[in-house]
PDB file of C-alpha atoms in Angstrom:
ATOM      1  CA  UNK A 282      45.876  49.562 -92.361  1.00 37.00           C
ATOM      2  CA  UNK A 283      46.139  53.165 -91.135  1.00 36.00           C
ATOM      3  CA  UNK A 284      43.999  52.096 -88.140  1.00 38.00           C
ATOM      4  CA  UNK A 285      45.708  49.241 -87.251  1.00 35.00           C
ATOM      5  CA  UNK A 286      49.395  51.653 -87.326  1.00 34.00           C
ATOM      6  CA  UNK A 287      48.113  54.635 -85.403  1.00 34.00           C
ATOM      7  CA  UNK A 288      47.668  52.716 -82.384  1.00 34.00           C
ATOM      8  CA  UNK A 289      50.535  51.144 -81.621  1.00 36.00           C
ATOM      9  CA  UNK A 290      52.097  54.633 -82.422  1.00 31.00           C
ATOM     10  CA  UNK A 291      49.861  56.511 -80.232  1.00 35.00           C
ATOM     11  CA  UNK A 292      50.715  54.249 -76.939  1.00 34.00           C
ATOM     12  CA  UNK A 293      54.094  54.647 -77.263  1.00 36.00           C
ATOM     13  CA  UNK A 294      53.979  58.002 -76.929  1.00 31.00           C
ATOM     14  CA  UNK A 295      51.873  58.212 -74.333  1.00 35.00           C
ATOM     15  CA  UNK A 296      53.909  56.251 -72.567  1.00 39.00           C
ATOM     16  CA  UNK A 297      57.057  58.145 -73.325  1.00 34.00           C
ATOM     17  CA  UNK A 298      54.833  61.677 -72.267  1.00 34.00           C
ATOM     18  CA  UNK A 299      54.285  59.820 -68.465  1.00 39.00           C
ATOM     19  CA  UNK A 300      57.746  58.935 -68.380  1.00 39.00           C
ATOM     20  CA  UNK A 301      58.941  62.598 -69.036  1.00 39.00           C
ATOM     21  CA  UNK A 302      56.756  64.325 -66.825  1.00 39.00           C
ATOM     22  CA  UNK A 303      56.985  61.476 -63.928  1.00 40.00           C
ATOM     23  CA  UNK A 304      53.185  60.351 -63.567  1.00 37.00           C
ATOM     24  CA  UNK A 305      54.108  57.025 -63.842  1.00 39.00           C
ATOM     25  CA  UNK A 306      56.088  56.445 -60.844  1.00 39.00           C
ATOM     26  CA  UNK A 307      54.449  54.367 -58.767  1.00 42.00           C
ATOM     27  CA  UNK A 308      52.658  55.345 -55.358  1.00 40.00           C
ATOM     28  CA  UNK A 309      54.459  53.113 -52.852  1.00 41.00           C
ATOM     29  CA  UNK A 310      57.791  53.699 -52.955  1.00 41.00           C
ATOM     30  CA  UNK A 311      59.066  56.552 -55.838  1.00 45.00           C
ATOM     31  CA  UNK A 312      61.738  54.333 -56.382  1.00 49.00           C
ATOM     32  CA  UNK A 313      60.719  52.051 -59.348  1.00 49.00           C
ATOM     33  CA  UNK A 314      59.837  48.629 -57.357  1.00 47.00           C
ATOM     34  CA  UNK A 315      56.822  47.339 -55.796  1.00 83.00           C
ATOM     35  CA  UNK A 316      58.095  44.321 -54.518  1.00 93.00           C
ATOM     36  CA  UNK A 317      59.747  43.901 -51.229  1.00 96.00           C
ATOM     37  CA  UNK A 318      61.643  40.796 -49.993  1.00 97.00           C
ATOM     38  CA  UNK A 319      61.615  41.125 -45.838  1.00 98.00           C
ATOM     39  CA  UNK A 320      64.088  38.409 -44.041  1.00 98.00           C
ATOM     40  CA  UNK A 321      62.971  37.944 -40.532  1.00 98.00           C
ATOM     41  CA  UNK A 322      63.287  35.863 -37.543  1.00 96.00           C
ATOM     42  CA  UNK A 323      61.105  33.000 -37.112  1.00 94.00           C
ATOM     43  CA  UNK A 324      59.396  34.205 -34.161  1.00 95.00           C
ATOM     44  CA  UNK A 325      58.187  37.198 -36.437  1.00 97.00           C
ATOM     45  CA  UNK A 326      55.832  34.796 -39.007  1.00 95.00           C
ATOM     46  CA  UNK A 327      52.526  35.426 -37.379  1.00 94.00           C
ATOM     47  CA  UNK A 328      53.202  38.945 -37.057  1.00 97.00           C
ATOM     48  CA  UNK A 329      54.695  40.340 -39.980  1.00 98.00           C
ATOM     49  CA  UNK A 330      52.397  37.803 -41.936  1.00 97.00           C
ATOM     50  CA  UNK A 331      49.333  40.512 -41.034  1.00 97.00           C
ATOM     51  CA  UNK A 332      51.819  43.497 -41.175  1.00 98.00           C
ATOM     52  CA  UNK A 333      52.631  42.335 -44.515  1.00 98.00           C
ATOM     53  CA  UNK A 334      48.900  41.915 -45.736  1.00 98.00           C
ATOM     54  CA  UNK A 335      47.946  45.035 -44.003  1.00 98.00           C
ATOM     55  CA  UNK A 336      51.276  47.353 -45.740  1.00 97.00           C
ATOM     56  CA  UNK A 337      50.087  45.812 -49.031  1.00 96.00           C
ATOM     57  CA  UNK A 338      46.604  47.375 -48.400  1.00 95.00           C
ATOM     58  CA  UNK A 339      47.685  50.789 -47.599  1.00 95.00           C
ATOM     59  CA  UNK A 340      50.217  50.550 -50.368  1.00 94.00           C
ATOM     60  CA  UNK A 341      48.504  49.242 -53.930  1.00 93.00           C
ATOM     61  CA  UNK A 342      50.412  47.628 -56.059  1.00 93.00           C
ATOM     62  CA  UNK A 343      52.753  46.777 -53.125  1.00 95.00           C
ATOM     63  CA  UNK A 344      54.042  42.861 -52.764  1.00 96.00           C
ATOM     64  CA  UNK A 345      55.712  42.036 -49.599  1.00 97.00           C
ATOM     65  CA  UNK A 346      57.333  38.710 -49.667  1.00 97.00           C
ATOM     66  CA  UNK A 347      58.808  37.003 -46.441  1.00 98.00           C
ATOM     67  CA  UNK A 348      61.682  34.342 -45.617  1.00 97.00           C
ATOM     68  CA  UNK A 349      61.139  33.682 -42.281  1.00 96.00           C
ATOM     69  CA  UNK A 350      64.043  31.400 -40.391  1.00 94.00           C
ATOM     70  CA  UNK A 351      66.385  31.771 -38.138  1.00 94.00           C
ATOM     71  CA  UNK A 352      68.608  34.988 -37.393  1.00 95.00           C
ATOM     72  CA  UNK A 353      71.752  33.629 -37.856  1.00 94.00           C
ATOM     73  CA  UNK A 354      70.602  31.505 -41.376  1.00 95.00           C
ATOM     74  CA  UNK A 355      69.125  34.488 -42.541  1.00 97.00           C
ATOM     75  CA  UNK A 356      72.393  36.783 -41.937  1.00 97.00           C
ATOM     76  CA  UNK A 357      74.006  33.982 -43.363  1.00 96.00           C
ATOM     77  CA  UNK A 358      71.677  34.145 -46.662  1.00 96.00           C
ATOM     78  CA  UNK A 359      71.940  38.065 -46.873  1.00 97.00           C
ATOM     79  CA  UNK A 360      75.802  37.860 -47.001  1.00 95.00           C
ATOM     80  CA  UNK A 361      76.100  35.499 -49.633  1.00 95.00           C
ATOM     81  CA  UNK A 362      72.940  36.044 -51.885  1.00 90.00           C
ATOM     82  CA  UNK A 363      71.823  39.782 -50.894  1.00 83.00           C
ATOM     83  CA  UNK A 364      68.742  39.143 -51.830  1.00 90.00           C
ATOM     84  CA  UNK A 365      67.108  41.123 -48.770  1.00 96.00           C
ATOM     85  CA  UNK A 366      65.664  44.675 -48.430  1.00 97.00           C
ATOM     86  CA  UNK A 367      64.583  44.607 -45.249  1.00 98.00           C
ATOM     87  CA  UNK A 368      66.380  41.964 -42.662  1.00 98.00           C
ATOM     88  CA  UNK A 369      64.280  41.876 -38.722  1.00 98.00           C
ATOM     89  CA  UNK A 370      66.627  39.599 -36.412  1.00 98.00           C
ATOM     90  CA  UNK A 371      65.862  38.194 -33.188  1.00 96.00           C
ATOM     91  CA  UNK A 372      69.149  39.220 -32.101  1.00 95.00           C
ATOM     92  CA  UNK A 373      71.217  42.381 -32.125  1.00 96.00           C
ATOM     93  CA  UNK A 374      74.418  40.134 -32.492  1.00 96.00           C
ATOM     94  CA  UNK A 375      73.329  38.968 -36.085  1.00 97.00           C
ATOM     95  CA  UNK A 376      72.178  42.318 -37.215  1.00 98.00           C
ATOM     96  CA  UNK A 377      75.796  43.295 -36.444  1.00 98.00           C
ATOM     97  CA  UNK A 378      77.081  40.716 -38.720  1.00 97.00           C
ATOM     98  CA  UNK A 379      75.060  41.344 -41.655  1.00 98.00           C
ATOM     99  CA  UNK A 380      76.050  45.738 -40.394  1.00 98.00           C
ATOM    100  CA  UNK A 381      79.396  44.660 -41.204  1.00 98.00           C
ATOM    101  CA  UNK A 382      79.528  42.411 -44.090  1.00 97.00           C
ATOM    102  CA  UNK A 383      76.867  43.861 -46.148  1.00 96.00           C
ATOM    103  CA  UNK A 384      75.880  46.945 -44.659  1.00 97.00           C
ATOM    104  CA  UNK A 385      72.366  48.117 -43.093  1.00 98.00           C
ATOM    105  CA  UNK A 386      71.185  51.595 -42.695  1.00 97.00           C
ATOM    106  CA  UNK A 387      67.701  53.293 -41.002  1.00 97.00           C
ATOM    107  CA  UNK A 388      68.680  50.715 -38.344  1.00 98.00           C
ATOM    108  CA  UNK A 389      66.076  50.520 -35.156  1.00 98.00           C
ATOM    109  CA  UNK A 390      64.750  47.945 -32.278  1.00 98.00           C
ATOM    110  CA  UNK A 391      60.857  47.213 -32.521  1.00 98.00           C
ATOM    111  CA  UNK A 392      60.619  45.170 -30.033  1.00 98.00           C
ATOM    112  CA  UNK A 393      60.966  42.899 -27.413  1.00 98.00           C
ATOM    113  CA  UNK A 394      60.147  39.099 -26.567  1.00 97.00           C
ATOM    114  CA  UNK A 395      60.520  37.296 -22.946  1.00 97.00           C
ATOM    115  CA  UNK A 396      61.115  33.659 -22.546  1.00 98.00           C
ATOM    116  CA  UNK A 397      58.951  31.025 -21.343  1.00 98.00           C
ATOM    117  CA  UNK A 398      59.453  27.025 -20.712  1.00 98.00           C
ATOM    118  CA  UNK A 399      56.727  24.678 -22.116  1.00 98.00           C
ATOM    119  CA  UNK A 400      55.951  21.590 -21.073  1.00 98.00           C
ATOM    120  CA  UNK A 401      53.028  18.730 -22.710  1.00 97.00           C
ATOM    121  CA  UNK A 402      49.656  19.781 -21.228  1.00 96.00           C
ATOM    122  CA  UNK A 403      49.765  16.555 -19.775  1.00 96.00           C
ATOM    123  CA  UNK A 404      53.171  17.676 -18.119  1.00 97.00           C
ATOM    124  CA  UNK A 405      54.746  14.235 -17.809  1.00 96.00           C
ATOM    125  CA  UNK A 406      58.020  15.533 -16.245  1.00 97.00           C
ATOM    126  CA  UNK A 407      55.930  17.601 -13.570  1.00 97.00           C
ATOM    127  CA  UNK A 408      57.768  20.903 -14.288  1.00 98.00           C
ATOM    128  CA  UNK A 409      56.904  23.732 -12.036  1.00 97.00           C
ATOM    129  CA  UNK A 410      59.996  25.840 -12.893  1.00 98.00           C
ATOM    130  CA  UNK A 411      63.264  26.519 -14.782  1.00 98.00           C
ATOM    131  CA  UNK A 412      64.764  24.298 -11.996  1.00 98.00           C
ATOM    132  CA  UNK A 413      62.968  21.550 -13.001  1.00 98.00           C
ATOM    133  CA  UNK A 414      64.795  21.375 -16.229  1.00 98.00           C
ATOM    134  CA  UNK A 415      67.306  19.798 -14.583  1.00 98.00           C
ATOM    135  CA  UNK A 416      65.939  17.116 -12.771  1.00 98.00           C
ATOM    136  CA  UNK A 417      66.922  13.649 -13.534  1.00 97.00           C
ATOM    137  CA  UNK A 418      65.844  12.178 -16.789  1.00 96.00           C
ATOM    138  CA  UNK A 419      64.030  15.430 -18.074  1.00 98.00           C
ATOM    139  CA  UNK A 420      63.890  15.423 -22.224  1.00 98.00           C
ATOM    140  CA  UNK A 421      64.905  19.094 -22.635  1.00 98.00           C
ATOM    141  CA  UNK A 422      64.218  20.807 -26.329  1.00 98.00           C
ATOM    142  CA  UNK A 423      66.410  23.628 -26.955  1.00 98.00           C
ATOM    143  CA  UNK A 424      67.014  25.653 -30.503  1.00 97.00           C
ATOM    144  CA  UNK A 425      70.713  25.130 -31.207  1.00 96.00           C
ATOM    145  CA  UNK A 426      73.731  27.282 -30.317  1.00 95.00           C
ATOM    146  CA  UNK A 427      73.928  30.191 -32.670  1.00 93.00           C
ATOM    147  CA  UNK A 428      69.937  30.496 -33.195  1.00 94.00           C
ATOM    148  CA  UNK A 429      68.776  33.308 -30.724  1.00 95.00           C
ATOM    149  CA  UNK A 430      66.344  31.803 -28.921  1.00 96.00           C
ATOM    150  CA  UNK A 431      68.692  29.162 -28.619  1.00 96.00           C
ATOM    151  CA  UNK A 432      71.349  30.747 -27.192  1.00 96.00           C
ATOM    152  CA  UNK A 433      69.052  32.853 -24.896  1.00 97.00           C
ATOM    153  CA  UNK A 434      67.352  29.958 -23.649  1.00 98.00           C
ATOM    154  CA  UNK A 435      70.766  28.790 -22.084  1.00 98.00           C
ATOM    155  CA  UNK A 436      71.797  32.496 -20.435  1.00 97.00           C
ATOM    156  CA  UNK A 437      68.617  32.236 -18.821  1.00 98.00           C
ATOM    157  CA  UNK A 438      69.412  28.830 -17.411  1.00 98.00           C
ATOM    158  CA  UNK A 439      72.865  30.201 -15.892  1.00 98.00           C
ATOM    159  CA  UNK A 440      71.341  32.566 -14.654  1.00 98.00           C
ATOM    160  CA  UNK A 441      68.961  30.183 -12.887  1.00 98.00           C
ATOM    161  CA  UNK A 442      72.357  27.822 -12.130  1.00 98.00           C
ATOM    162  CA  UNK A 443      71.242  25.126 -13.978  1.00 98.00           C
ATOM    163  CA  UNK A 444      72.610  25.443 -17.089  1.00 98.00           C
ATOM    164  CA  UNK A 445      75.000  22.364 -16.646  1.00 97.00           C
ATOM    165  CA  UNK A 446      72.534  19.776 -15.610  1.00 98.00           C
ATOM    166  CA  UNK A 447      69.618  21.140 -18.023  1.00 98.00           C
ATOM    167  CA  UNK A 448      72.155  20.807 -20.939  1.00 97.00           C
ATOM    168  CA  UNK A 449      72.685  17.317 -20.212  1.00 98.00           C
ATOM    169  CA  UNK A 450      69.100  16.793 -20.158  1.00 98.00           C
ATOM    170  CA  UNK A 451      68.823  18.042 -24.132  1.00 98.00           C
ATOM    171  CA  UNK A 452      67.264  15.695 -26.921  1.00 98.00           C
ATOM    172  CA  UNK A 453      67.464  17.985 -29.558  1.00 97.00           C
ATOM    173  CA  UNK A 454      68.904  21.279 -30.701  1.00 97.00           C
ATOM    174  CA  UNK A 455      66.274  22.446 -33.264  1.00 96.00           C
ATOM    175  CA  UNK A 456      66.959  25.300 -35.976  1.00 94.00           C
ATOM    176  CA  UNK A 457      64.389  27.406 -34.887  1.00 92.00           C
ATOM    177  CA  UNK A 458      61.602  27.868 -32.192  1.00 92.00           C
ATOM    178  CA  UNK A 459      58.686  27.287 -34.373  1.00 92.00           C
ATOM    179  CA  UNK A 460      60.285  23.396 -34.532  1.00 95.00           C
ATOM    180  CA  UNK A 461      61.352  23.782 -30.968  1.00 97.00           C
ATOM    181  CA  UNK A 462      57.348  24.416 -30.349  1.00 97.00           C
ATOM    182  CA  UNK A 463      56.101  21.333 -32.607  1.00 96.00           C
ATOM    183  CA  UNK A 464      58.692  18.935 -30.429  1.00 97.00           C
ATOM    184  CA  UNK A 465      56.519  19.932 -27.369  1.00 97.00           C
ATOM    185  CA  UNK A 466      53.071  20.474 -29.159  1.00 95.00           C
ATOM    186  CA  UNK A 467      53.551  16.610 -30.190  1.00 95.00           C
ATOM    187  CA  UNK A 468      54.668  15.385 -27.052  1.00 96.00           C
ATOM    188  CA  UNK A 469      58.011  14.475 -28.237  1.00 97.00           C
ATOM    189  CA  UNK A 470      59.480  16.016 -25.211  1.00 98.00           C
ATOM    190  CA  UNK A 471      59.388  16.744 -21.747  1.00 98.00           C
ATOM    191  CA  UNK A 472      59.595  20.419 -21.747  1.00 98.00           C
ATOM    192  CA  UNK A 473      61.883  23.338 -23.608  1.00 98.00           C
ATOM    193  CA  UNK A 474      62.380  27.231 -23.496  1.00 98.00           C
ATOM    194  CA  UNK A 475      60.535  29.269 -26.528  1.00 97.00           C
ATOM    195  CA  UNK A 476      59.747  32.897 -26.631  1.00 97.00           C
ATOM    196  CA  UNK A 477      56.336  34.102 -24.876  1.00 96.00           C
ATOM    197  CA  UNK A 478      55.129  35.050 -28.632  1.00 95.00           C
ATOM    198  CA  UNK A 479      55.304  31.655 -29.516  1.00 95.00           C
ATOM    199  CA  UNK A 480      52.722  30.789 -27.353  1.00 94.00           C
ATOM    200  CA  UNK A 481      49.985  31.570 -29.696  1.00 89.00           C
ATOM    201  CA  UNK A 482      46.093  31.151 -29.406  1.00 86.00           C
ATOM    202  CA  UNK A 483      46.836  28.005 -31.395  1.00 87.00           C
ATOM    203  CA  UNK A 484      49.686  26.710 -29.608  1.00 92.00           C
ATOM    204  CA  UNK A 485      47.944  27.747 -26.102  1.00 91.00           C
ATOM    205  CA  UNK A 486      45.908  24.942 -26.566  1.00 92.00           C
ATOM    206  CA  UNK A 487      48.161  22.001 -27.177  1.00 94.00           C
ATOM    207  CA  UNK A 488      50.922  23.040 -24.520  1.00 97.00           C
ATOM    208  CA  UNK A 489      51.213  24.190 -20.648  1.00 97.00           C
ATOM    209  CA  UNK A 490      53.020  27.053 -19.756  1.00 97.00           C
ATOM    210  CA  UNK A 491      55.496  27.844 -17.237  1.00 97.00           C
ATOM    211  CA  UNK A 492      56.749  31.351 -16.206  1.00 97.00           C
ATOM    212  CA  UNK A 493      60.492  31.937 -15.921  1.00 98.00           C
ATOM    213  CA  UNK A 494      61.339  34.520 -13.208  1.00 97.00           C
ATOM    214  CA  UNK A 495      62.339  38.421 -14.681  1.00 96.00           C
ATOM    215  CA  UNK A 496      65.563  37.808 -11.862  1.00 97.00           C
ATOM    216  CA  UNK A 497      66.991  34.878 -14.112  1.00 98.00           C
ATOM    217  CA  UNK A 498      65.270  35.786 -17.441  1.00 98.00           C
ATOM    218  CA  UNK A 499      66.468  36.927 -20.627  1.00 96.00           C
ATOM    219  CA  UNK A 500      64.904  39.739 -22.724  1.00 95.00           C
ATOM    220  CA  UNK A 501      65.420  39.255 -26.676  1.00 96.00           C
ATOM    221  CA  UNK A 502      65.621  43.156 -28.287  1.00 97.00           C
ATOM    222  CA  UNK A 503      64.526  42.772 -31.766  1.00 98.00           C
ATOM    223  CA  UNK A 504      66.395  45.318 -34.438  1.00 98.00           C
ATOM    224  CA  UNK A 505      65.234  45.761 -38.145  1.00 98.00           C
ATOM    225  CA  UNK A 506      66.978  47.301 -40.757  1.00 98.00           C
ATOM    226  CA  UNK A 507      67.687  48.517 -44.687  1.00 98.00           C
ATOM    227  CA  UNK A 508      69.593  46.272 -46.381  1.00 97.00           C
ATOM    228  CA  UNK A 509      72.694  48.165 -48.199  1.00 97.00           C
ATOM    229  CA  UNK A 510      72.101  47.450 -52.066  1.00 93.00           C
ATOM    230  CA  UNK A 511      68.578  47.159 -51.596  1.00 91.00           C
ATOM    231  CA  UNK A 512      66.281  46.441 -54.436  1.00 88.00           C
ATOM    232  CA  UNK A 513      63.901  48.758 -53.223  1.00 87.00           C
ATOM    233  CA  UNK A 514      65.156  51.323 -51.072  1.00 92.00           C
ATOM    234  CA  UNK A 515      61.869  53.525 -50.115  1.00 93.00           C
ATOM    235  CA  UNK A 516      59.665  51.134 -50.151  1.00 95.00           C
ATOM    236  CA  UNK A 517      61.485  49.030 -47.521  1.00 96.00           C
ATOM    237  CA  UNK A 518      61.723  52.421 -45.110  1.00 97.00           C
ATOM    238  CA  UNK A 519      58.178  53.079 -45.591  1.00 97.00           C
ATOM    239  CA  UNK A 520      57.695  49.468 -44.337  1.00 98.00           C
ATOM    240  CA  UNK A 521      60.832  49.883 -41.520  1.00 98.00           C
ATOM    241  CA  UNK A 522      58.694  52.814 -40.455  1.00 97.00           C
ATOM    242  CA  UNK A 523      55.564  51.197 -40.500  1.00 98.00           C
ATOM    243  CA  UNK A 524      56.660  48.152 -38.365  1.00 98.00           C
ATOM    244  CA  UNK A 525      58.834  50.541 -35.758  1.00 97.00           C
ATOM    245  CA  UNK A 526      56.522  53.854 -35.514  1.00 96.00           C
ATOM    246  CA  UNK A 527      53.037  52.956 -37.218  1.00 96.00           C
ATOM    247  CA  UNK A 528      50.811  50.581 -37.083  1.00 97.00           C
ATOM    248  CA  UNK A 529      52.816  47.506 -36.855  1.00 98.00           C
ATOM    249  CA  UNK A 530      53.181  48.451 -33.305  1.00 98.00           C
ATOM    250  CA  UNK A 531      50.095  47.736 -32.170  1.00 98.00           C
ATOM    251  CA  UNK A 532      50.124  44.020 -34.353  1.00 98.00           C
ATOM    252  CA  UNK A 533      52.945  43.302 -32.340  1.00 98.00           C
ATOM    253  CA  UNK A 534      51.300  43.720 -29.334  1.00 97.00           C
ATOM    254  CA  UNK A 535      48.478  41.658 -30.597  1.00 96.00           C
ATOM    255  CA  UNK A 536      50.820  38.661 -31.073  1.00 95.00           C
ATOM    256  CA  UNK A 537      52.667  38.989 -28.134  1.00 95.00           C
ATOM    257  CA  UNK A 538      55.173  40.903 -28.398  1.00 97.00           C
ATOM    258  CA  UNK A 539      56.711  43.617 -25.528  1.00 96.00           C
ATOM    259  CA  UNK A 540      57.299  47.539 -27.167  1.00 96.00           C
ATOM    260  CA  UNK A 541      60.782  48.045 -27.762  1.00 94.00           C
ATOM    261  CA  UNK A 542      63.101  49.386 -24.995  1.00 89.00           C
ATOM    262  CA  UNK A 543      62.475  53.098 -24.712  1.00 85.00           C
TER     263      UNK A 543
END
């Protein structure tokens, strides 16, 4: 029986031992937690899917989960739920939002995204500009007022003086771009305005791409920030760090995406 008491006995104080003198903080963040919720934009999911996977390597122990979606549904989310540590947005405008309901700190833009119109591969609407979008009886797919890309996608066609005609043209408002994408990938539509990083390997092969002019187009600055009240406060600015400064730079890139403005 003395057996069987001793060890039970002998673990907890072990245990209590690495508690007092520290050694069993963990490695990845010095603040108690290993898991870390990231909200980002939609556009982000290839992306921060292999930033993700590659923090979690350099940082054992580490779980990264994501909730991709739109900016403004995610801000949306934070506010009520806070639920976040990290929150990327498409779109300074919502990281103010969540800045002033919530609060944000360590906050920094990581990068930038250009827009692009897509059309079918077969092209059926014969689109061979942002012009074109408002030709008679175009089906235009935008993302909806209030989503980012959305609400990029329609400065750039004022800019181009379309925006009145092309708007009539519109089908659908989608939620984000990645359903804005699968509209055109299925040949649902006639054409629509995405980011460049949408057009992925993948994608590249089921749509055509059209170029929209730097004169008329609109550059999306991507911020990322601490959530206030995180869960997991150095974790989250080791991976704020990683995605700005470090490595996650050079992902970005890989998936499209344009270095931050200097």
């Amino acid at each position: 029986m003395r057996r069987v008491l001793v060890v039970p006995i002998t673990i907890t104080i072990a245990a209590l031992c690495a508690a007092c003198s520290g050694s069993a903080a963990p490695a990845n963040g010095g603040d108690g937690a290993q898991e870390l919720t990231v909200f980002a934009a939609s556009s982000l999911t290839a992306a921060f899917t292999q930033i993700g996977k590659d923090f979690q390597t350099a940082h054992p122990g580490t779980t990264v989960t994501f909730n991709f979606g739109p900016s403004d549904g995610l801000a949306s989310q934070i506010e009520s739920e806070g639920t976040a540590d990290v929150f990327a947005s498409a779109s300074g405008t919502w990281m103010d939002d969540v800045a002033a309901k919530t609060g944000v700190s360590d906050r920094v833009d990581f990068a930038e995204n250009e827009l692009i119109v897509i059309t079918p591969n077969d092209n059926p609407a014969n689109i061979g500009s942002i012009g074109d979008l408002a030709n008679d009886g175009v089906a235009l797919v935008l993302a909806a007022p209030g989503v980012p890309v959305g609400d990029y996608a329609r400065q750039t066609l004022a800019n181009a003086g379309v925006v009145q005609r092309a708007e009539a043209n519109v089908v659908s408002n989608e939620e984000d771009d990645a359903s804005v994408v699968a509209k055109i990938a299925g040949g649902e539509a006639d054409a629509a305005i995405v980011y460049a990083s949408d057009v992925t390997q993948a994608v590249a092969a089921t749509v055509r791409s059209v170029t929209i002019p730097s004169a008329v187009n609109v550059v999306a600055i991507y911020p990322i920030a601490v959530v206030d009240g995180a869960a997991a406060t150095s974790t989250a600015r080791s991976f704020l760090r990683d995605v700005a400064q470090g490595p996650g730079q050079a992902t970005l890139r890989t998936f499209g995406f344009l270095p931050p403005p200097p």
